[in-house]
C-alpha positions in Angstrom: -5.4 22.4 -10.4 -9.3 23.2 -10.9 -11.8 22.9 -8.1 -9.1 23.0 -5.0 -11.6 22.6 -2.3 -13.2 19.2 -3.6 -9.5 18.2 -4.0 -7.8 19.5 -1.6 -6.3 16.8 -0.3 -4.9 16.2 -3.7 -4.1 19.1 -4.0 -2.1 19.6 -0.6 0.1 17.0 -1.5 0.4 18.4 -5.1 1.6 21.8 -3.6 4.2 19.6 -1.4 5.6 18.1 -4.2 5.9 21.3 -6.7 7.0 23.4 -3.8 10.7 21.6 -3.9 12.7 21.9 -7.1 15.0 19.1 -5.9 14.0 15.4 -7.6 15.8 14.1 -4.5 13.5 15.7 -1.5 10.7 14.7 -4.1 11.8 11.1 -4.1 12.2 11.2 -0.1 8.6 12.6 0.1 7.4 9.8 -1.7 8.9 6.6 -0.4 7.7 8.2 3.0 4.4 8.4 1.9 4.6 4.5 1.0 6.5 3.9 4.6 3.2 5.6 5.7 0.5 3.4 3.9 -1.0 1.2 5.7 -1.0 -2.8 5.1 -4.3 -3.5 3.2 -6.3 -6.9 4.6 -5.3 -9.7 2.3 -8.5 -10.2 0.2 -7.4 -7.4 -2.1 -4.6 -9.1 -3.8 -6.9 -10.5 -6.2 -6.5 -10.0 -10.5 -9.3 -7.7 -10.4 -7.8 -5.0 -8.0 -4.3 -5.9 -10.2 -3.3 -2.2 -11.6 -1.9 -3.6 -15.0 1.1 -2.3 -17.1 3.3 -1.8 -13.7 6.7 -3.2 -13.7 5.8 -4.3 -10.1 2.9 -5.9 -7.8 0.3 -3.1 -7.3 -3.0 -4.1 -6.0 -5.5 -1.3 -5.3 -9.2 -1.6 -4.5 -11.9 1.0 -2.9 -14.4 0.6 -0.1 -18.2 2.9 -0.9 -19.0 4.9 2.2 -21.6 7.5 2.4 -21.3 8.1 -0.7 -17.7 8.4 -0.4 -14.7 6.7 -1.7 -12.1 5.2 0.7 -9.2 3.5 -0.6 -6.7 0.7 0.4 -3.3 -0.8 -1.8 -0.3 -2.7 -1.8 2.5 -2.6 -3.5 5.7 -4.8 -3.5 8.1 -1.5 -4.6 8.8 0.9 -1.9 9.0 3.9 -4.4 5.3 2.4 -6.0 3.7 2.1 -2.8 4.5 5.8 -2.4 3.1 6.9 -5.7 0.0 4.7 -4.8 0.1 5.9 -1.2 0.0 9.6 -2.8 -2.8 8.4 -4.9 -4.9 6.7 -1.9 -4.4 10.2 0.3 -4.9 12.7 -2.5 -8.5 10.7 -3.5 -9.6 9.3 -0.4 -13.0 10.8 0.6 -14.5 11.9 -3.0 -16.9 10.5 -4.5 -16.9 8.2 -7.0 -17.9 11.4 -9.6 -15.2 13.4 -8.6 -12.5 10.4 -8.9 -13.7 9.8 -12.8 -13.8 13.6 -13.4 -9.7 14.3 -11.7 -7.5 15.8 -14.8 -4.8 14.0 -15.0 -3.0 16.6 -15.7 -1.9 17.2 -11.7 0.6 14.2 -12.4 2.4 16.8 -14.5 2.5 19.7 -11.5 4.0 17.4 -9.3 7.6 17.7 -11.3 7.9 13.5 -10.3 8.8 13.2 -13.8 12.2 14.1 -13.5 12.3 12.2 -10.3 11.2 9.0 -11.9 12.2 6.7 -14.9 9.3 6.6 -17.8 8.6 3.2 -16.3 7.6 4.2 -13.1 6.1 7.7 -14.4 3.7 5.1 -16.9 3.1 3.0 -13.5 1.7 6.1 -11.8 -1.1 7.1 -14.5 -1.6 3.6 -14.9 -2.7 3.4 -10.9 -4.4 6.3 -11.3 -6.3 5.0 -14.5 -7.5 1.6 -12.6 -8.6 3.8 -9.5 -10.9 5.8 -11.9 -12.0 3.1 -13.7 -13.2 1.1 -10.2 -14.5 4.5 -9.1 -17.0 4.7 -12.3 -18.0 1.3 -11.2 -20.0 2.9 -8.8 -21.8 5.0 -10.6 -23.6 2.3 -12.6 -24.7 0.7 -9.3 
């Protein structure tokens, strides 16, 4: 993955992803990650935070600090929570440049796909998708 210090939380849970060749640990790591997130104040379940083309609820919405991008989500699927939780962690603290410029292509060194069904997989770049697209919001402002 290119520039490992801006993302190196990203990229720290990248490398413990791709660092097991088991889909099972994988899986573990992740609904642990969504055990992990925390529960998001109620005013984000609204349709404009809504991550569309997800088989289940995900809501995700982020907060402009310094400069910075903080994140909160919810999600009504354990195993979607932790894809979104691995999302929130891995781009919390950029700014909203370095969100819209992530290659998505980091999805692909994880090795989840063999860990999730296409559904899911298409779930994951689609929460990814809606957190760059809020993120380039904010470079309009």
């Amino acid at each position: 993955m290119e520039n490992q210090e801006i993302y190196s939380n990203l990229y720290k849970l990248v490398a413990k992803l791709s660092s097991s060749t088991d889909p099972k640990r994988k899986y573990e790591y992740i609904l642990w990650l969504g055990k992990k997130l925390k529960e998001p104040s109620n005013n984000i379940l609204i349709s404009e935070n809504k991550v569309k083309g997800c088989v289940s609820e995900v809501y995700v919405k982020p907060t402009l600090q310094e400069d910075k991008l903080y994140w909160e989500g919810y999600s009504d699927a354990l195993i979607t929570k932790g894809l979104l939780a691995f999302l929130i962690y891995g781009l919390n603290d950029l700014t909203p440049k370095e969100v819209v410029k992530i290659n998505k292509r980091f999805i692909e060194e994880t090795g989840l796909k063999a860990s999730l069904t296409p559904s899911r997989s298409n779930g994951f770049l689609n929460i990814l998708l809606k957190m760059q697209s809020q993120a380039s919001e904010f470079l309009s402002i």
